[in-house]
Short mmCIF file of C-alpha atoms in Angstrom, two decimals:
data_model
loop_
_atom_site.label_atom_id
_atom_site.label_comp_id
_atom_site.label_asym_id
_atom_site.label_seq_id
_atom_site.Cartn_x
_atom_site.Cartn_y
_atom_site.Cartn_z
CA MET A 1436 110.47 96.03 109.18
CA LYS A 1437 110.64 95.14 112.88
CA ASP A 1438 110.22 91.63 114.25
CA PHE A 1439 106.73 91.10 115.64
CA ASP A 1440 104.30 88.74 117.34
CA PHE A 1441 100.75 88.88 116.05
CA GLN A 1442 97.78 87.05 117.49
CA ASN A 1443 94.15 88.07 117.36
CA GLY A 1444 91.82 85.37 118.62
CA THR A 1445 88.49 87.18 118.25
CA LYS A 1446 85.92 85.19 116.29
CA ILE A 1447 84.01 87.44 113.89
CA LEU A 1448 80.40 86.74 112.88
CA PHE A 1449 79.77 89.27 110.12
CA GLY A 1450 76.55 89.93 108.24
CA LYS A 1451 72.80 90.22 108.41
CA GLU A 1452 70.97 88.78 111.45
CA GLN A 1453 74.17 87.42 113.00
CA GLU A 1454 72.98 88.55 116.43
CA GLN A 1455 70.67 85.51 116.46
CA TYR A 1456 73.76 83.43 117.29
CA VAL A 1457 74.76 85.40 120.38
CA GLY A 1458 73.31 82.80 122.73
CA LYS A 1459 75.13 79.90 121.07
CA GLU A 1460 78.43 81.81 121.24
CA SER A 1461 77.91 83.01 124.82
CA VAL A 1462 76.98 79.66 126.35
CA LYS A 1463 80.41 78.30 125.41
CA PHE A 1464 81.79 80.37 128.29
CA GLY A 1465 79.22 79.67 130.97
CA LYS A 1466 75.66 80.16 132.14
CA LYS A 1467 75.92 83.47 134.02
CA LEU A 1468 76.26 86.60 131.91
CA LEU A 1469 76.50 90.33 132.55
CA LEU A 1470 74.69 92.20 129.78
CA HIS A 1471 76.34 95.61 129.48
CA TYR A 1472 74.95 98.43 127.35
CA GLY A 1473 74.32 102.15 127.14
CA GLY A 1474 70.89 103.76 126.95
CA GLY A 1475 67.55 102.91 125.43
CA SER A 1476 68.49 102.71 121.75
CA ILE A 1477 69.05 98.95 121.77
CA LYS A 1478 65.60 98.56 123.31
CA SER A 1479 63.76 100.88 120.94
CA SER A 1480 65.40 99.18 117.95
CA GLY A 1481 64.38 95.70 119.11
CA LEU A 1482 67.98 94.54 119.39
CA TYR A 1483 67.74 94.10 123.16
CA ASP A 1484 64.79 91.72 122.83
CA ARG A 1485 66.53 89.66 120.14
CA VAL A 1486 69.70 89.37 122.19
CA VAL A 1487 67.89 88.44 125.41
CA SER A 1488 65.75 85.87 123.57
CA SER A 1489 68.83 84.22 122.07
CA LEU A 1490 70.54 84.11 125.47
CA ARG A 1491 67.50 82.64 127.23
CA GLU A 1492 67.15 79.94 124.58
CA GLU A 1493 70.52 78.67 125.82
CA GLY A 1494 69.45 78.79 129.48
CA ILE A 1495 71.76 81.67 130.33
CA GLU A 1496 71.06 83.65 133.51
CA ILE A 1497 71.26 87.36 132.68
CA PHE A 1498 72.43 90.18 134.95
CA GLU A 1499 72.27 93.70 133.54
CA LEU A 1500 74.25 96.91 133.83
CA SER A 1501 73.19 99.78 131.59
CA GLY A 1502 74.08 103.45 131.60
CA VAL A 1503 77.39 103.53 129.72
CA LYS A 1504 78.10 107.03 128.41
CA PRO A 1505 80.52 108.23 125.75
CA ASN A 1506 83.95 108.52 127.38
CA PRO A 1507 82.92 105.74 129.81
CA ARG A 1508 83.34 106.36 133.52
CA VAL A 1509 85.26 104.31 136.02
CA SER A 1510 82.44 104.69 138.57
CA LEU A 1511 80.14 102.51 136.43
CA VAL A 1512 83.00 100.08 135.84
CA ARG A 1513 83.36 99.66 139.59
CA GLU A 1514 79.64 98.85 139.83
CA GLY A 1515 80.10 96.18 137.20
CA VAL A 1516 83.06 94.67 139.01
CA VAL A 1517 80.94 94.27 142.15
CA ILE A 1518 78.13 92.59 140.20
CA CYS A 1519 80.57 90.14 138.61
CA LYS A 1520 82.25 89.21 141.87
CA GLU A 1521 79.03 88.86 143.87
CA ASN A 1522 77.31 86.71 141.23
CA ASN A 1523 80.21 84.65 139.86
CA ILE A 1524 79.65 85.97 136.33
CA ASP A 1525 81.12 83.80 133.56
CA LEU A 1526 80.99 86.22 130.60
CA ILE A 1527 80.42 89.89 129.92
CA LEU A 1528 78.41 90.70 126.80
CA ALA A 1529 78.83 94.25 125.50
CA VAL A 1530 76.02 95.41 123.22
CA GLY A 1531 76.92 98.80 121.79
CA GLY A 1532 79.89 100.74 120.49
CA GLY A 1533 83.42 101.39 121.68
CA SER A 1534 82.42 103.00 124.97
CA VAL A 1535 80.35 99.99 126.02
CA ILE A 1536 83.05 97.55 124.92
CA ASP A 1537 85.80 99.50 126.68
CA SER A 1538 83.73 99.59 129.85
CA ALA A 1539 83.10 95.84 129.57
CA LYS A 1540 86.83 95.19 129.20
CA ALA A 1541 87.55 97.22 132.31
CA ILE A 1542 84.93 95.30 134.26
CA ALA A 1543 86.34 92.01 132.95
CA ALA A 1544 89.80 92.94 134.22
CA GLY A 1545 88.56 94.31 137.54
CA ALA A 1546 86.48 91.21 138.24
CA LYS A 1547 89.68 89.15 138.48
CA TYR A 1548 91.62 91.68 140.56
CA GLU A 1549 91.63 92.34 144.30
CA GLY A 1550 92.61 96.02 144.00
CA ASP A 1551 90.93 98.98 142.32
CA VAL A 1552 90.49 98.63 138.56
CA TRP A 1553 91.89 102.15 138.01
CA ASP A 1554 95.30 100.73 138.97
CA PHE A 1555 95.50 99.25 135.47
CA TYR A 1556 95.07 102.68 133.88
CA THR A 1557 97.72 104.38 135.99
CA GLY A 1558 100.35 101.69 135.56
CA LYS A 1559 100.25 100.62 139.20
CA ASN A 1560 99.45 97.10 138.09
CA SER A 1561 98.89 95.16 134.88
CA VAL A 1562 96.21 92.73 133.77
CA SER A 1563 97.05 89.06 134.23
CA ASP A 1564 93.57 87.54 134.05
CA CYS A 1565 90.08 88.67 133.08
CA LEU A 1566 86.60 87.39 132.38
CA PRO A 1567 85.82 86.53 128.75
CA ILE A 1568 84.04 89.21 126.73
CA GLY A 1569 81.56 88.96 123.85
CA VAL A 1570 80.35 91.81 121.65
CA VAL A 1571 77.35 92.78 119.56
CA LEU A 1572 78.62 95.87 117.77
CA THR A 1573 76.24 98.74 117.00
CA ILE A 1574 78.67 101.59 116.24
CA PRO A 1575 81.64 101.08 113.89
CA ALA A 1576 84.34 103.40 115.19
CA ALA A 1577 86.68 102.41 117.99
CA GLY A 1578 87.65 98.96 116.76
CA SER A 1579 87.38 97.75 120.35
CA GLU A 1580 85.47 94.69 119.10
CA THR A 1581 88.80 92.97 118.32
CA SER A 1582 91.42 95.18 119.96
CA ALA A 1583 93.36 94.57 123.16
CA GLY A 1584 92.82 98.11 124.44
CA THR A 1585 90.34 99.99 126.58
CA VAL A 1586 90.01 103.68 127.48
CA ILE A 1587 88.23 104.87 130.64
CA THR A 1588 87.63 108.29 132.22
CA ASN A 1589 88.05 108.89 135.94
CA GLU A 1590 85.69 111.61 137.13
CA ASP A 1591 88.14 112.37 139.95
CA GLY A 1592 90.57 114.72 138.22
CA LEU A 1593 89.02 114.19 134.77
CA TYR A 1594 91.74 111.80 133.67
CA LYS A 1595 91.07 109.76 130.53
CA ARG A 1596 93.55 106.91 130.27
CA ALA A 1597 94.15 103.77 128.23
CA MET A 1598 95.48 100.33 128.98
CA GLY A 1599 95.63 97.06 127.12
CA HIS A 1600 96.34 93.35 127.28
CA ASN A 1601 95.85 90.53 124.79
CA ASN A 1602 93.51 88.76 127.22
CA LEU A 1603 91.09 91.67 126.82
CA ARG A 1604 90.41 90.90 123.17
CA PRO A 1605 86.77 89.77 122.93
CA LYS A 1606 86.25 86.05 122.40
CA PHE A 1607 83.67 86.77 119.74
CA SER A 1608 82.21 89.83 118.05
CA ILE A 1609 78.99 90.01 116.07
CA LEU A 1610 79.03 92.62 113.30
CA ASN A 1611 75.75 93.21 111.49
CA PRO A 1612 75.92 96.36 109.31
CA VAL A 1613 72.12 96.63 109.42
CA LEU A 1614 72.36 97.56 113.10
CA THR A 1615 74.13 100.78 112.07
CA TYR A 1616 71.34 102.05 109.78
CA THR A 1617 69.73 104.20 112.48
CA LEU A 1618 72.90 105.89 113.73
CA PRO A 1619 72.73 109.69 113.67
CA SER A 1620 74.90 111.13 110.92
CA TYR A 1621 77.14 112.92 113.43
CA GLN A 1622 77.82 109.68 115.28
CA THR A 1623 78.56 107.93 111.98
CA ALA A 1624 81.00 110.69 111.04
CA CYS A 1625 82.70 110.54 114.43
CA GLY A 1626 83.15 106.82 113.93
CA ILE A 1627 84.63 107.32 110.46
CA THR A 1628 87.10 109.84 111.87
CA ASP A 1629 88.06 107.54 114.75
CA MET A 1630 88.87 104.60 112.48
CA MET A 1631 90.85 106.82 110.12
CA ALA A 1632 92.84 108.13 113.08
CA HIS A 1633 93.63 104.56 114.15
CA ILE A 1634 95.18 103.96 110.75
CA LEU A 1635 97.05 107.28 110.67
CA GLU A 1636 98.57 106.60 114.10
CA ARG A 1637 100.11 103.46 112.59
CA TYR A 1638 100.93 104.96 109.20
CA PHE A 1639 103.21 107.70 110.48
CA THR A 1640 106.15 105.62 111.62
CA ASN A 1641 109.92 105.94 111.49
CA GLU A 1642 110.31 102.30 110.48
CA ARG A 1643 111.64 101.66 106.98
CA ASN A 1644 110.78 98.85 104.56
CA VAL A 1645 107.15 98.49 105.63
CA GLU A 1646 105.65 98.60 102.14
CA LEU A 1647 103.02 95.92 102.71
CA THR A 1648 101.49 97.55 105.79
CA ASP A 1649 101.83 100.99 104.14
CA ARG A 1650 99.70 99.69 101.28
CA LEU A 1651 97.22 98.02 103.63
CA CYS A 1652 96.86 101.27 105.59
CA GLU A 1653 96.37 103.28 102.40
CA ALA A 1654 93.81 100.83 101.01
CA THR A 1655 91.79 100.87 104.23
CA LEU A 1656 91.87 104.67 104.36
CA LYS A 1657 90.73 104.92 100.74
CA THR A 1658 87.90 102.44 101.36
CA ILE A 1659 86.65 104.54 104.26
CA ILE A 1660 86.95 107.76 102.25
CA ASN A 1661 85.19 106.24 99.24
CA ASN A 1662 82.21 105.04 101.29
CA ALA A 1663 81.88 107.80 103.89
CA HIS A 1664 79.59 110.12 101.96
CA THR A 1665 77.46 107.22 100.76
CA VAL A 1666 76.59 106.10 104.30
CA LEU A 1667 75.91 109.68 105.35
CA GLU A 1668 73.65 110.39 102.38
CA ASN A 1669 72.05 106.93 102.20
CA PRO A 1670 72.19 105.39 105.69
CA THR A 1671 70.54 102.12 104.60
CA ASN A 1672 73.05 101.31 101.86
CA TYR A 1673 74.10 97.89 103.12
CA ASP A 1674 77.20 97.55 100.96
CA ALA A 1675 78.65 100.89 102.04
CA ARG A 1676 77.77 100.24 105.68
CA ALA A 1677 79.49 96.86 105.47
CA GLU A 1678 82.66 98.41 104.02
CA ILE A 1679 82.76 101.01 106.79
CA MET A 1680 82.07 98.48 109.53
CA TRP A 1681 84.76 96.04 108.42
CA SER A 1682 87.24 98.87 107.84
CA GLY A 1683 86.77 100.00 111.43
CA THR A 1684 87.67 96.54 112.66
CA ILE A 1685 90.69 96.16 110.37
CA ALA A 1686 91.87 99.64 111.40
CA HIS A 1687 92.40 98.57 115.00
CA ASN A 1688 92.87 94.79 115.15
CA ASP A 1689 96.67 95.30 115.04
CA LEU A 1690 97.24 93.74 111.61
CA LEU A 1691 98.20 97.19 110.32
CA SER A 1692 100.69 97.54 113.20
CA THR A 1693 102.80 94.54 112.26
CA GLY A 1694 106.46 95.32 111.69
CA ARG A 1695 106.13 99.00 112.56
CA VAL A 1696 105.93 101.33 115.57
CA GLY A 1697 102.92 103.65 115.61
CA ASP A 1698 102.76 107.13 117.10
CA TRP A 1699 99.60 107.60 119.25
CA ALA A 1700 100.37 111.15 120.40
CA SER A 1701 97.22 112.51 118.76
CA HIS A 1702 95.09 110.04 120.68
CA ASP A 1703 96.80 110.95 123.94
CA ILE A 1704 96.27 114.66 123.30
CA GLU A 1705 92.64 114.08 122.40
CA HIS A 1706 92.12 112.14 125.61
CA GLU A 1707 92.96 115.30 127.53
CA ILE A 1708 90.38 117.26 125.53
CA SER A 1709 87.51 114.79 125.88
CA GLY A 1710 88.49 113.98 129.47
CA ILE A 1711 87.85 117.60 130.45
CA TYR A 1712 85.24 118.72 127.93
CA ASP A 1713 83.48 115.38 127.30
CA ILE A 1714 83.30 115.90 123.53
CA ALA A 1715 83.00 112.96 121.12
CA HIS A 1716 86.33 111.20 120.66
CA GLY A 1717 86.07 111.28 116.87
CA ALA A 1718 85.36 115.01 116.87
CA GLY A 1719 88.39 115.61 119.06
CA LEU A 1720 90.58 113.58 116.72
CA ALA A 1721 89.39 115.59 113.71
CA ILE A 1722 90.66 118.67 115.52
CA VAL A 1723 93.94 117.28 116.83
CA PHE A 1724 95.24 115.17 113.97
CA PRO A 1725 95.67 117.89 111.32
CA ALA A 1726 97.30 120.14 113.95
CA TRP A 1727 99.70 117.33 114.86
CA MET A 1728 100.49 116.82 111.17
CA LYS A 1729 101.31 120.49 110.70
CA TYR A 1730 103.64 120.35 113.70
CA VAL A 1731 105.61 117.20 112.78
CA TYR A 1732 105.56 116.80 108.98
CA LYS A 1733 109.17 117.90 108.53
CA GLN A 1734 110.29 114.85 110.55
CA ASP A 1735 109.77 112.77 107.38
CA ILE A 1736 108.48 114.90 104.55
CA ASN A 1737 108.70 112.00 102.11
CA ARG A 1738 106.23 109.98 104.16
CA PHE A 1739 103.80 112.90 104.14
CA VAL A 1740 104.28 113.25 100.39
CA GLN A 1741 103.55 109.54 99.98
CA TYR A 1742 100.41 109.95 102.11
CA ALA A 1743 99.22 112.93 100.07
CA HIS A 1744 99.81 111.15 96.76
CA ARG A 1745 98.58 107.64 97.52
CA VAL A 1746 95.62 108.47 99.77
CA TRP A 1747 94.43 111.83 98.41
CA ASN A 1748 95.73 111.61 94.81
CA VAL A 1749 97.74 114.81 95.17
CA GLU A 1750 100.16 115.23 92.26
CA ILE A 1751 103.74 115.20 93.53
CA ASP A 1752 105.69 118.37 92.83
CA PRO A 1753 109.31 117.12 92.71
CA PHE A 1754 110.56 120.70 93.07
CA ASP A 1755 108.43 121.45 96.14
CA LEU A 1756 107.84 118.41 98.32
CA GLU A 1757 106.67 120.61 101.19
CA LYS A 1758 103.85 121.93 99.02
CA THR A 1759 102.74 118.35 98.29
CA ALA A 1760 102.92 117.35 101.94
CA LEU A 1761 100.89 120.36 103.07
CA ALA A 1762 98.32 119.67 100.35
CA GLY A 1763 97.77 116.21 101.86
CA ILE A 1764 97.20 117.73 105.28
CA LYS A 1765 94.76 120.22 103.78
CA LYS A 1766 92.88 117.38 102.04
CA THR A 1767 92.59 115.62 105.40
CA GLU A 1768 91.07 118.73 106.98
CA GLU A 1769 88.73 119.24 104.05
CA PHE A 1770 87.50 115.67 104.27
CA PHE A 1771 86.78 115.91 107.99
CA ARG A 1772 84.92 119.15 107.34
CA SER A 1773 82.95 117.55 104.49
CA ILE A 1774 81.53 114.84 106.77
CA GLY A 1775 80.49 117.36 109.41
CA MET A 1776 83.43 117.21 111.78
CA PRO A 1777 84.91 120.23 113.56
CA ILE A 1778 88.53 120.99 112.71
CA SER A 1779 89.27 123.59 115.37
CA LEU A 1780 88.86 123.88 119.13
CA THR A 1781 86.94 127.11 118.66
CA GLU A 1782 84.19 125.27 116.79
CA VAL A 1783 83.46 123.18 119.89
CA ASN A 1784 83.69 126.21 122.22
CA ILE A 1785 87.07 125.30 123.69
CA LEU A 1786 89.14 128.38 124.37
CA ASP A 1787 92.46 128.83 126.18
CA ASP A 1788 91.13 127.96 129.63
CA HIS A 1789 92.65 124.49 129.96
CA ILE A 1790 95.37 124.36 127.28
CA ASP A 1791 98.20 124.60 129.82
CA GLU A 1792 96.50 122.03 132.04
CA MET A 1793 96.01 119.60 129.14
CA ALA A 1794 99.62 119.94 128.02
CA LYS A 1795 100.86 119.34 131.55
CA LYS A 1796 98.56 116.41 132.36
CA GLY A 1797 99.16 114.78 129.02
CA THR A 1798 102.91 114.63 129.52
CA GLU A 1799 103.14 114.08 133.27
CA SER A 1800 104.26 110.48 132.70
CA GLY A 1801 106.74 111.46 130.00
CA PRO A 1802 106.75 112.62 126.38
CA LEU A 1803 104.03 111.53 123.97
CA GLY A 1804 104.40 109.81 120.63
CA ASN A 1805 107.04 107.89 118.73
CA PHE A 1806 107.19 109.54 115.30
CA VAL A 1807 108.31 112.68 117.13
CA LYS A 1808 108.66 112.81 120.91
CA LEU A 1809 106.38 115.54 122.23
CA TYR A 1810 107.01 117.32 125.52
CA GLU A 1811 104.75 119.70 127.42
CA GLU A 1812 105.60 122.71 125.27
CA ASP A 1813 105.14 120.69 122.07
CA VAL A 1814 101.66 119.61 123.14
CA ARG A 1815 100.84 123.21 124.04
CA GLN A 1816 101.93 124.32 120.56
CA ILE A 1817 99.81 121.64 118.88
CA LEU A 1818 96.78 122.71 120.89
CA GLN A 1819 97.44 126.30 119.86
CA LEU A 1820 97.61 125.18 116.20
CA ALA A 1821 94.27 123.43 116.73
CA LYS A 1822 92.54 126.63 117.79
#
């Protein structure tokens, strides 16, 4: 186990009707707030009115920026930065899922920076200060409600890039599982896949003697798997929704990272896919992750055997460990398929057109991953396996 520093300062308000406290939490950071959200769903559901009412009860002046799309764009982020600077905004409140929260984090960083916010995503500069962020979560998936990271797409060149800093962790996040009842089943399944991928990125590590976090990863994966079909078949099952929502947070709040080095190549490869084709991040991960597994499993076949046995209950064949490892990968694919996810590029109408471009762009700053270092040709081979 590696030495580590762990600090996650996000206050969690979890449960029914917790959004009623958003005003009381927000006013702790000031009286001017940027309300950031996506489309009309929070209005049609009544959530918008409840949030605004709670904020106004505390005398908070509200500025609004809507229009966040999946794979959030830097152009909208830049609009938000201008609003914050011109109006001396004290807090950004993200009401939505990972895309809204990631966009809010980017705005929060840009509002305290004299240059262009995209500098943070290209490594030209790093975050030193940002506005505080609050969250009302509506889509359990990205884990951005407590994470330090944010992912943004630049329309110029179709680059989708990530950056992170501990200051970007939201100050508070409100998690009410009831708010997820009306999610379309496909969006729910994409979220389930995303949170599983966050755990798998951490699970496949070269670090030894990480039994505790291995077990925590496995338990969180099994909880998601055990509740996934329930929420898809019975969307208003509160208990199952609560398990999924909390699992998504635990998957990406960095507790599961302690003492180990994660991989993250699959996420980087998927960013190239959704950056160009604008597909759902979870769907892209369902395609990439099994292909990555097939390409790298021989790096540590015992870890893949452990994964197959502990997560998917595959019986270990001591005379054929490769068979056991491959069975675990197959179970992963079968599960993604069972919840309505694509498991090949062909299924989402992605052919060979941009495979070379994605492999090149993805590795232009160096090799991807830590479990196995992946160079341009490796990424090309994984994308071919994903076809």
